[in-house]
XYZ file of C-alpha atoms in Angstrom:
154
model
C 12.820 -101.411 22.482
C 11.153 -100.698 19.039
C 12.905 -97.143 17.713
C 10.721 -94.593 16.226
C 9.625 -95.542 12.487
C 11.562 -92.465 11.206
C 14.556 -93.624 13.148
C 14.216 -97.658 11.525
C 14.119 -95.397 8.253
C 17.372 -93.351 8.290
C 19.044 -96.217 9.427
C 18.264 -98.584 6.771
C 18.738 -98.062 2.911
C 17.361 -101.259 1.289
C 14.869 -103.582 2.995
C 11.859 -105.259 2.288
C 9.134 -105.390 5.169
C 6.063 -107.906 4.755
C 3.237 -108.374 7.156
C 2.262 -112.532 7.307
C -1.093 -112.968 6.672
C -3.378 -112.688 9.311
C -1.092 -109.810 11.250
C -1.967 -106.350 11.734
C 0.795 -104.169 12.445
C 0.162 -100.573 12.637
C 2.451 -97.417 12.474
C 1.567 -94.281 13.757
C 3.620 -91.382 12.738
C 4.032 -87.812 14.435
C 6.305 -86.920 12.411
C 7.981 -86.544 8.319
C 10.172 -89.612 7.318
C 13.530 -88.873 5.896
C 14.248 -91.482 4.022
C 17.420 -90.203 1.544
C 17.926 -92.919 -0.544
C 16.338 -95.553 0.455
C 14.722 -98.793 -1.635
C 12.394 -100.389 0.153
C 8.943 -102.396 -0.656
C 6.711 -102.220 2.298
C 3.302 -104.649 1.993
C 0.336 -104.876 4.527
C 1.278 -102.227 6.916
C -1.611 -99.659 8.083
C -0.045 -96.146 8.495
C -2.129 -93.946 10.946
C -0.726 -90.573 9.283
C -3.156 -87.618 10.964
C -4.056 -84.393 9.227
C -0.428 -82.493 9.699
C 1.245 -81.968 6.532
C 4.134 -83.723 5.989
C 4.048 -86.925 7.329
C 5.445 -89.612 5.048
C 8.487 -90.457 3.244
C 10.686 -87.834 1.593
C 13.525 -88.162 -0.142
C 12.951 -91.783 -1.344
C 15.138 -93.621 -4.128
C 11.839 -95.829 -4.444
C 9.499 -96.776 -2.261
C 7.098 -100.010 -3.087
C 3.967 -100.081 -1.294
C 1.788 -102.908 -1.438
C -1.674 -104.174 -0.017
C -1.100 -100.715 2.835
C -3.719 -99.146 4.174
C -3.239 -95.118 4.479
C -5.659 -93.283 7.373
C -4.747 -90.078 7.094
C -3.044 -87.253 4.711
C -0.076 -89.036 3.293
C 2.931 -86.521 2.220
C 5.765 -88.275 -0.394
C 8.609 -86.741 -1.953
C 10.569 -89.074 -3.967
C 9.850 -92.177 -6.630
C 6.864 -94.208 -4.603
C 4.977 -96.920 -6.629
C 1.497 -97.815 -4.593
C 0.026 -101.671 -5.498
C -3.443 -102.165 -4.343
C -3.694 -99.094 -1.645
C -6.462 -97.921 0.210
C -6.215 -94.277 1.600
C -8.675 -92.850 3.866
C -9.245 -89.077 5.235
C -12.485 -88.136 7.334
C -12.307 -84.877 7.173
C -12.463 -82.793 4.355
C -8.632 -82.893 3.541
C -6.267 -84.760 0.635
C -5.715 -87.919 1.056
C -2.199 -87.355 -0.757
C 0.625 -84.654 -1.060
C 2.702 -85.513 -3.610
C 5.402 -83.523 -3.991
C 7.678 -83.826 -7.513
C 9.126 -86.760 -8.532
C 7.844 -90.076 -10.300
C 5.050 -91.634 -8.326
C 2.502 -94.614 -9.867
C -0.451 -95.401 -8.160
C -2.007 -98.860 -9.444
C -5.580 -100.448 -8.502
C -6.050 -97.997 -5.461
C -8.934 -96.641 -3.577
C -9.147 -92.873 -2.125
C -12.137 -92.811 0.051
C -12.611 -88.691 1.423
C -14.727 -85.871 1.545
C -14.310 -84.122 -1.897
C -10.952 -84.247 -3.187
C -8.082 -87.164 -3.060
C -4.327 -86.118 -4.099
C -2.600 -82.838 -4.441
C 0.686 -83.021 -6.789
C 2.755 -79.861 -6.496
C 5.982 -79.281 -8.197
C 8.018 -76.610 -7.580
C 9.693 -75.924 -10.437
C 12.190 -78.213 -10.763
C 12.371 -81.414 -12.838
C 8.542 -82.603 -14.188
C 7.160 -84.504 -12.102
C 5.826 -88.288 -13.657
C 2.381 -89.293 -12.000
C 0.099 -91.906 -13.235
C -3.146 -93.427 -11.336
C -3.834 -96.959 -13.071
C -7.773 -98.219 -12.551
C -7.745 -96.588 -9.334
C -11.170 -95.734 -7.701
C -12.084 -92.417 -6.120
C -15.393 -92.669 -3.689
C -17.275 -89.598 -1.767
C -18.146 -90.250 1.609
C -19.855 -87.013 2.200
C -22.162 -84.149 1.238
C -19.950 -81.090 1.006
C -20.067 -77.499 -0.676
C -16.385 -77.752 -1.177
C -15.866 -80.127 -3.682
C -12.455 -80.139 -6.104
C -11.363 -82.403 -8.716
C -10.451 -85.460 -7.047
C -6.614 -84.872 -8.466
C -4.977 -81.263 -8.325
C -2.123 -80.300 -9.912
C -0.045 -77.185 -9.515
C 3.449 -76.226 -10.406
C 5.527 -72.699 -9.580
């Protein structure tokens, strides 16, 4: 029986999960991922995340994401590099939490209603975010629009 994906998570600190080509897996979570110290590059892999905050991957050493597909608000906490990502919200919502720490998005697409990732930094260390030739598209008429990137520190 297949454990829950925060389960596979806090049990494993260094693996490297790839999707053959052709395969769709899909991972729904319900819930945040702990995921203390792990290193890990994940490629292909659709995560079905919901609107509830927090669901994602805290606590990361580094996460490598690759070719995923994010539907869904996507919460990290931790170093998380993101190759070639799509991440998609339908309602009007982030697409991304991103929550201190040293996170590099490269070549990715946020498709949403109005606004695309919210970093937030509590006061602690500074935070390192870059977004390299990534691509931010509106998919909807709303009064609400923000910048498509937010950022706020206490």
């Amino acid at each position: 029986m297949l454990k829950p994906f925060p389960t596979i998570l806090n049990n494993l600190k260094t693996f490297v999960l790839e999707v053959a080509n052709g395969a769709n897996v899909v991972v729904k979570t319900t819930s945040n991922s702990i995921a203390t110290g792990l290193n890990a590059t994940i490629k292909g892999v659709t995560f079905e995340l919901g609107g509830a905050n927090y669901h994602g991957f805290q606590h990361a050493e580094m996460i490598n994401f690759v070719n995923c597909t994010f539907k869904g608000l996507l919460t990290t906490y931790g170093n998380h590099e993101f190759n070639n990502c799509k991440f998609i919200v339908e309602d009007y919502a982030y697409n991304a939490n991103a929550y201190g720490m040293n996170i590099t998005w490269n070549n990715c697409e946020f498709i949403g209603k109005g606004k695309a990732v919210y970093v937030y930094n509590e006061g602690g260390d500074m935070c390192h975010i870059d977004f390299n030739n990534c691509k931010f598209t509106e998919t909807g008429i709303t009064t609400k629009c923000k910048g498509a990137i937010m950022v706020k520190r206490n």
